[in-house]
Amino acid sequence: MKEKLCREIETALHRDMQTPKDFEFLRKCIFARQHLLISTTTLKRVWGYLNDSNQPRVGTLDILAQFLGYRNWENYSQGGITSEQPPSSPVMSRRLNIPECLDQGDRLRLTWQPKRVCDVEYLGDLTFRVIASENTRLREGNTFKCSIIIEGEPLYLDSLQQENRPPIAYICGKRTGVRFEYILP
């Protein structure tokens, strides 16, 4: 089951964990998404990169399962639903208030189901430019305005500019909501 978790994390990151640099990247992604610290040595042990007979702690597996959107390791290992399918709640999840949290040049990865990925760069004045995308109607070079991103909620884009077409409003993650993480330089 631990091996399956590792493979799913690699798939989510579009990266195989094969070098120390890969584990450092994962450590930074976990911190950016969850604000939790985990050492690269611990990650290397979980992946079997280091020859160590110690089994990972449940707390470590909890962090990795939560990284994929599950409540904890137990929920993951029992095939539970991800937090991307939460029961309705009036309490907002993690949110990103754009003018307060981003500086010009900051980059984000937005993801939503099914397997949609969109990397964007903040240009300032609530404006973003798409720098890469997979399985979405958003294309590299498109621009849009957005003032807040709430994890697990639909993302409303305003003034989406695609090529020479008039600007439109657009919704990402209408059914399951979006997730976001910082793309580190």
PDB file of C-alpha atoms in Angstrom:
ATOM      1  CA  MET A   1       0.000   0.000   0.000  1.00  0.00           C
ATOM      2  CA  LYS A   2       2.915   2.350   0.781  1.00  0.00           C
ATOM      3  CA  GLU A   3       4.343   1.708  -2.693  1.00  0.00           C
ATOM      4  CA  LYS A   4       0.986   2.609  -4.259  1.00  0.00           C
ATOM      5  CA  LEU A   5       0.960   5.879  -2.287  1.00  0.00           C
ATOM      6  CA  CYS A   6       4.455   6.705  -3.551  1.00  0.00           C
ATOM      7  CA  ARG A   7       3.454   6.003  -7.177  1.00  0.00           C
ATOM      8  CA  GLU A   8       0.358   8.202  -6.855  1.00  0.00           C
ATOM      9  CA  ILE A   9       2.430  11.077  -5.487  1.00  0.00           C
ATOM     10  CA  GLU A  10       4.878  10.721  -8.381  1.00  0.00           C
ATOM     11  CA  THR A  11       1.954  10.765 -10.811  1.00  0.00           C
ATOM     12  CA  ALA A  12       0.472  13.854  -9.152  1.00  0.00           C
ATOM     13  CA  LEU A  13       3.832  15.638  -9.369  1.00  0.00           C
ATOM     14  CA  HIS A  14       4.605  14.387 -12.898  1.00  0.00           C
ATOM     15  CA  ARG A  15       8.000  13.391 -11.510  1.00  0.00           C
ATOM     16  CA  ASP A  16       9.728  10.150 -10.526  1.00  0.00           C
ATOM     17  CA  MET A  17      11.522  10.281  -7.176  1.00  0.00           C
ATOM     18  CA  GLN A  18      14.994   9.195  -8.265  1.00  0.00           C
ATOM     19  CA  THR A  19      17.487  11.840  -7.120  1.00  0.00           C
ATOM     20  CA  PRO A  20      18.083  13.918  -3.987  1.00  0.00           C
ATOM     21  CA  LYS A  21      16.825  16.931  -5.952  1.00  0.00           C
ATOM     22  CA  ASP A  22      13.480  15.145  -6.539  1.00  0.00           C
ATOM     23  CA  PHE A  23      13.021  14.565  -2.807  1.00  0.00           C
ATOM     24  CA  GLU A  24      13.878  18.192  -2.042  1.00  0.00           C
ATOM     25  CA  PHE A  25      11.263  19.235  -4.613  1.00  0.00           C
ATOM     26  CA  LEU A  26       8.648  17.016  -2.936  1.00  0.00           C
ATOM     27  CA  ARG A  27       9.547  18.397   0.504  1.00  0.00           C
ATOM     28  CA  LYS A  28       8.999  21.942  -0.786  1.00  0.00           C
ATOM     29  CA  CYS A  29       5.699  20.968  -2.456  1.00  0.00           C
ATOM     30  CA  ILE A  30       4.419  19.428   0.788  1.00  0.00           C
ATOM     31  CA  PHE A  31       5.315  22.571   2.691  1.00  0.00           C
ATOM     32  CA  ALA A  32       3.753  24.847   0.050  1.00  0.00           C
ATOM     33  CA  ARG A  33       0.494  22.866   0.026  1.00  0.00           C
ATOM     34  CA  GLN A  34       0.154  21.764   3.641  1.00  0.00           C
ATOM     35  CA  HIS A  35       2.502  24.026   5.614  1.00  0.00           C
ATOM     36  CA  LEU A  36       4.053  20.903   7.173  1.00  0.00           C
ATOM     37  CA  LEU A  37       7.756  20.147   7.379  1.00  0.00           C
ATOM     38  CA  ILE A  38       9.073  16.715   6.492  1.00  0.00           C
ATOM     39  CA  SER A  39      12.740  15.947   5.961  1.00  0.00           C
ATOM     40  CA  THR A  40      14.161  14.816   2.657  1.00  0.00           C
ATOM     41  CA  THR A  41      15.829  11.937   4.538  1.00  0.00           C
ATOM     42  CA  THR A  42      12.420  10.738   5.746  1.00  0.00           C
ATOM     43  CA  LEU A  43      11.048  10.940   2.201  1.00  0.00           C
ATOM     44  CA  LYS A  44      14.030   8.995   0.871  1.00  0.00           C
ATOM     45  CA  ARG A  45      13.384   6.277   3.459  1.00  0.00           C
ATOM     46  CA  VAL A  46       9.703   6.015   2.520  1.00  0.00           C
ATOM     47  CA  TRP A  47      10.613   5.607  -1.152  1.00  0.00           C
ATOM     48  CA  GLY A  48      13.353   3.083  -0.362  1.00  0.00           C
ATOM     49  CA  TYR A  49      16.012   5.398  -1.802  1.00  0.00           C
ATOM     50  CA  LEU A  50      18.011   4.824   1.402  1.00  0.00           C
ATOM     51  CA  ASN A  51      18.712   1.301   2.579  1.00  0.00           C
ATOM     52  CA  ASP A  52      16.903   1.360   5.899  1.00  0.00           C
ATOM     53  CA  SER A  53      14.767  -1.336   7.457  1.00  0.00           C
ATOM     54  CA  ASN A  54      12.744   1.119   9.573  1.00  0.00           C
ATOM     55  CA  GLN A  55       9.085   1.393   8.665  1.00  0.00           C
ATOM     56  CA  PRO A  56       7.714   4.933   8.221  1.00  0.00           C
ATOM     57  CA  ARG A  57       5.697   6.357  11.080  1.00  0.00           C
ATOM     58  CA  VAL A  58       1.962   6.662  10.685  1.00  0.00           C
ATOM     59  CA  GLY A  59       2.335  10.446  11.055  1.00  0.00           C
ATOM     60  CA  THR A  60       4.605  10.505   8.000  1.00  0.00           C
ATOM     61  CA  LEU A  61       2.150   8.402   5.991  1.00  0.00           C
ATOM     62  CA  ASP A  62      -0.671  10.717   7.146  1.00  0.00           C
ATOM     63  CA  ILE A  63       1.177  13.720   5.684  1.00  0.00           C
ATOM     64  CA  LEU A  64       1.743  11.931   2.377  1.00  0.00           C
ATOM     65  CA  ALA A  65      -1.893  10.759   2.156  1.00  0.00           C
ATOM     66  CA  GLN A  66      -3.077  14.299   2.957  1.00  0.00           C
ATOM     67  CA  PHE A  67      -0.835  15.603   0.188  1.00  0.00           C
ATOM     68  CA  LEU A  68      -3.027  13.597  -2.214  1.00  0.00           C
ATOM     69  CA  GLY A  69      -6.208  14.961  -0.626  1.00  0.00           C
ATOM     70  CA  TYR A  70      -7.098  12.144   1.771  1.00  0.00           C
ATOM     71  CA  ARG A  71      -7.943  12.733   5.431  1.00  0.00           C
ATOM     72  CA  ASN A  72      -5.087  10.514   6.654  1.00  0.00           C
ATOM     73  CA  TRP A  73      -3.196   7.256   6.008  1.00  0.00           C
ATOM     74  CA  GLU A  74      -6.024   5.102   7.357  1.00  0.00           C
ATOM     75  CA  ASN A  75      -8.539   6.804   5.041  1.00  0.00           C
ATOM     76  CA  TYR A  76      -6.174   6.304   2.091  1.00  0.00           C
ATOM     77  CA  SER A  77      -5.440   2.648   2.855  1.00  0.00           C
ATOM     78  CA  GLN A  78      -9.162   1.894   3.180  1.00  0.00           C
ATOM     79  CA  GLY A  79      -9.850   3.472  -0.209  1.00  0.00           C
ATOM     80  CA  GLY A  80     -11.692   6.423   1.324  1.00  0.00           C
ATOM     81  CA  ILE A  81     -12.849   9.502  -0.493  1.00  0.00           C
ATOM     82  CA  THR A  82     -10.464  12.395  -0.909  1.00  0.00           C
ATOM     83  CA  SER A  83     -10.987  15.761   0.651  1.00  0.00           C
ATOM     84  CA  GLU A  84     -11.724  16.927  -2.905  1.00  0.00           C
ATOM     85  CA  GLN A  85     -15.152  15.354  -2.313  1.00  0.00           C
ATOM     86  CA  PRO A  86     -15.984  16.795   1.121  1.00  0.00           C
ATOM     87  CA  PRO A  87     -19.426  16.999   2.627  1.00  0.00           C
ATOM     88  CA  SER A  88     -20.981  20.419   2.233  1.00  0.00           C
ATOM     89  CA  SER A  89     -19.705  22.884   4.797  1.00  0.00           C
ATOM     90  CA  PRO A  90     -20.110  26.637   5.315  1.00  0.00           C
ATOM     91  CA  VAL A  91     -16.469  26.871   6.496  1.00  0.00           C
ATOM     92  CA  MET A  92     -14.005  27.835   3.772  1.00  0.00           C
ATOM     93  CA  SER A  93     -10.931  25.706   3.149  1.00  0.00           C
ATOM     94  CA  ARG A  94      -7.442  27.033   2.591  1.00  0.00           C
ATOM     95  CA  ARG A  95      -7.690  30.198   0.555  1.00  0.00           C
ATOM     96  CA  LEU A  96      -5.406  32.507  -1.350  1.00  0.00           C
ATOM     97  CA  ASN A  97      -6.301  36.194  -1.338  1.00  0.00           C
ATOM     98  CA  ILE A  98      -4.427  37.280  -4.455  1.00  0.00           C
ATOM     99  CA  PRO A  99      -3.514  40.909  -3.606  1.00  0.00           C
ATOM    100  CA  GLU A 100      -2.318  39.942  -0.120  1.00  0.00           C
ATOM    101  CA  CYS A 101      -0.541  36.653  -0.896  1.00  0.00           C
ATOM    102  CA  LEU A 102       1.103  36.950  -4.308  1.00  0.00           C
ATOM    103  CA  ASP A 103       3.862  39.081  -5.757  1.00  0.00           C
ATOM    104  CA  GLN A 104       4.339  39.744  -9.428  1.00  0.00           C
ATOM    105  CA  GLY A 105       6.125  36.775 -10.988  1.00  0.00           C
ATOM    106  CA  ASP A 106       4.819  34.196  -8.471  1.00  0.00           C
ATOM    107  CA  ARG A 107       3.632  30.965 -10.071  1.00  0.00           C
ATOM    108  CA  LEU A 108       0.855  28.572  -9.082  1.00  0.00           C
ATOM    109  CA  ARG A 109      -0.234  25.125 -10.177  1.00  0.00           C
ATOM    110  CA  LEU A 110      -4.025  24.778 -10.305  1.00  0.00           C
ATOM    111  CA  THR A 111      -5.495  21.273 -10.469  1.00  0.00           C
ATOM    112  CA  TRP A 112      -9.027  19.927 -10.708  1.00  0.00           C
ATOM    113  CA  GLN A 113     -10.775  16.771 -11.800  1.00  0.00           C
ATOM    114  CA  PRO A 114     -10.576  14.952 -14.088  1.00  0.00           C
ATOM    115  CA  LYS A 115      -6.779  15.313 -14.328  1.00  0.00           C
ATOM    116  CA  ARG A 116      -6.765  18.994 -15.211  1.00  0.00           C
ATOM    117  CA  VAL A 117      -3.517  20.900 -14.594  1.00  0.00           C
ATOM    118  CA  CYS A 118      -2.859  24.567 -15.275  1.00  0.00           C
ATOM    119  CA  ASP A 119       0.296  26.494 -14.349  1.00  0.00           C
ATOM    120  CA  VAL A 120      -0.117  30.252 -14.135  1.00  0.00           C
ATOM    121  CA  GLU A 121       2.084  33.277 -13.473  1.00  0.00           C
ATOM    122  CA  TYR A 122       0.827  36.299 -11.546  1.00  0.00           C
ATOM    123  CA  LEU A 123       1.327  39.486 -13.567  1.00  0.00           C
ATOM    124  CA  GLY A 124       0.002  41.905 -10.933  1.00  0.00           C
ATOM    125  CA  ASP A 125      -3.295  43.807 -10.766  1.00  0.00           C
ATOM    126  CA  LEU A 126      -5.230  40.517 -10.233  1.00  0.00           C
ATOM    127  CA  THR A 127      -4.083  39.293 -13.676  1.00  0.00           C
ATOM    128  CA  PHE A 128      -2.627  35.872 -14.469  1.00  0.00           C
ATOM    129  CA  ARG A 129      -1.054  34.376 -17.587  1.00  0.00           C
ATOM    130  CA  VAL A 130      -1.269  30.663 -18.384  1.00  0.00           C
ATOM    131  CA  ILE A 131       2.244  29.253 -18.794  1.00  0.00           C
ATOM    132  CA  ALA A 132       1.300  25.580 -19.245  1.00  0.00           C
ATOM    133  CA  SER A 133      -1.835  23.440 -19.179  1.00  0.00           C
ATOM    134  CA  GLU A 134      -2.956  19.836 -19.551  1.00  0.00           C
ATOM    135  CA  ASN A 135      -6.469  18.638 -20.352  1.00  0.00           C
ATOM    136  CA  THR A 136      -8.048  22.108 -20.065  1.00  0.00           C
ATOM    137  CA  ARG A 137      -9.492  24.662 -22.441  1.00  0.00           C
ATOM    138  CA  LEU A 138      -7.006  27.173 -21.056  1.00  0.00           C
ATOM    139  CA  ARG A 139      -3.975  27.543 -23.307  1.00  0.00           C
ATOM    140  CA  GLU A 140      -0.483  28.904 -22.890  1.00  0.00           C
ATOM    141  CA  GLY A 141      -0.580  32.682 -23.247  1.00  0.00           C
ATOM    142  CA  ASN A 142      -4.230  33.082 -22.167  1.00  0.00           C
ATOM    143  CA  THR A 143      -4.752  35.761 -19.511  1.00  0.00           C
ATOM    144  CA  PHE A 144      -7.470  36.184 -16.904  1.00  0.00           C
ATOM    145  CA  LYS A 145      -8.341  38.056 -13.743  1.00  0.00           C
ATOM    146  CA  CYS A 146      -8.950  36.425 -10.378  1.00  0.00           C
ATOM    147  CA  SER A 147      -9.000  37.874  -6.847  1.00  0.00           C
ATOM    148  CA  ILE A 148      -9.293  34.788  -4.624  1.00  0.00           C
ATOM    149  CA  ILE A 149      -8.718  31.044  -4.845  1.00  0.00           C
ATOM    150  CA  ILE A 150     -10.477  28.817  -2.304  1.00  0.00           C
ATOM    151  CA  GLU A 151      -9.264  25.244  -2.247  1.00  0.00           C
ATOM    152  CA  GLY A 152     -12.052  22.748  -2.917  1.00  0.00           C
ATOM    153  CA  GLU A 153     -14.326  25.382  -4.476  1.00  0.00           C
ATOM    154  CA  PRO A 154     -14.852  26.291  -8.145  1.00  0.00           C
ATOM    155  CA  LEU A 155     -12.448  28.919  -9.477  1.00  0.00           C
ATOM    156  CA  TYR A 156     -14.108  31.840 -11.209  1.00  0.00           C
ATOM    157  CA  LEU A 157     -12.019  33.527 -13.883  1.00  0.00           C
ATOM    158  CA  ASP A 158     -12.971  36.952 -15.169  1.00  0.00           C
ATOM    159  CA  SER A 159     -11.935  38.543 -18.450  1.00  0.00           C
ATOM    160  CA  LEU A 160     -10.425  35.332 -19.826  1.00  0.00           C
ATOM    161  CA  GLN A 161      -8.645  36.423 -22.984  1.00  0.00           C
ATOM    162  CA  GLN A 162      -8.063  33.651 -25.527  1.00  0.00           C
ATOM    163  CA  GLU A 163      -6.354  34.673 -28.736  1.00  0.00           C
ATOM    164  CA  ASN A 164      -8.410  37.303 -30.611  1.00  0.00           C
ATOM    165  CA  ARG A 165     -11.745  36.399 -29.020  1.00  0.00           C
ATOM    166  CA  PRO A 166     -13.677  38.783 -26.778  1.00  0.00           C
ATOM    167  CA  PRO A 167     -12.994  38.290 -23.030  1.00  0.00           C
ATOM    168  CA  ILE A 168     -15.308  35.829 -21.259  1.00  0.00           C
ATOM    169  CA  ALA A 169     -16.014  34.539 -17.755  1.00  0.00           C
ATOM    170  CA  TYR A 170     -14.938  30.937 -17.132  1.00  0.00           C
ATOM    171  CA  ILE A 171     -15.292  28.407 -14.294  1.00  0.00           C
ATOM    172  CA  CYS A 172     -12.640  25.807 -13.411  1.00  0.00           C
ATOM    173  CA  GLY A 173     -13.465  22.821 -11.211  1.00  0.00           C
ATOM    174  CA  LYS A 174     -17.204  23.365 -11.197  1.00  0.00           C
ATOM    175  CA  ARG A 175     -17.973  19.911  -9.706  1.00  0.00           C
ATOM    176  CA  THR A 176     -15.046  19.115  -7.423  1.00  0.00           C
ATOM    177  CA  GLY A 177     -13.346  22.472  -6.923  1.00  0.00           C
ATOM    178  CA  VAL A 178      -9.702  23.353  -7.489  1.00  0.00           C
ATOM    179  CA  ARG A 179      -6.510  22.804  -5.554  1.00  0.00           C
ATOM    180  CA  PHE A 180      -3.536  25.111  -5.705  1.00  0.00           C
ATOM    181  CA  GLU A 181       0.118  24.982  -4.854  1.00  0.00           C
ATOM    182  CA  TYR A 182       3.015  27.325  -5.338  1.00  0.00           C
ATOM    183  CA  ILE A 183       5.484  26.436  -8.061  1.00  0.00           C
ATOM    184  CA  LEU A 184       8.864  26.972  -6.519  1.00  0.00           C
ATOM    185  CA  PRO A 185      11.691  28.426  -8.616  1.00  0.00           C
TER     186      PRO A 185
END
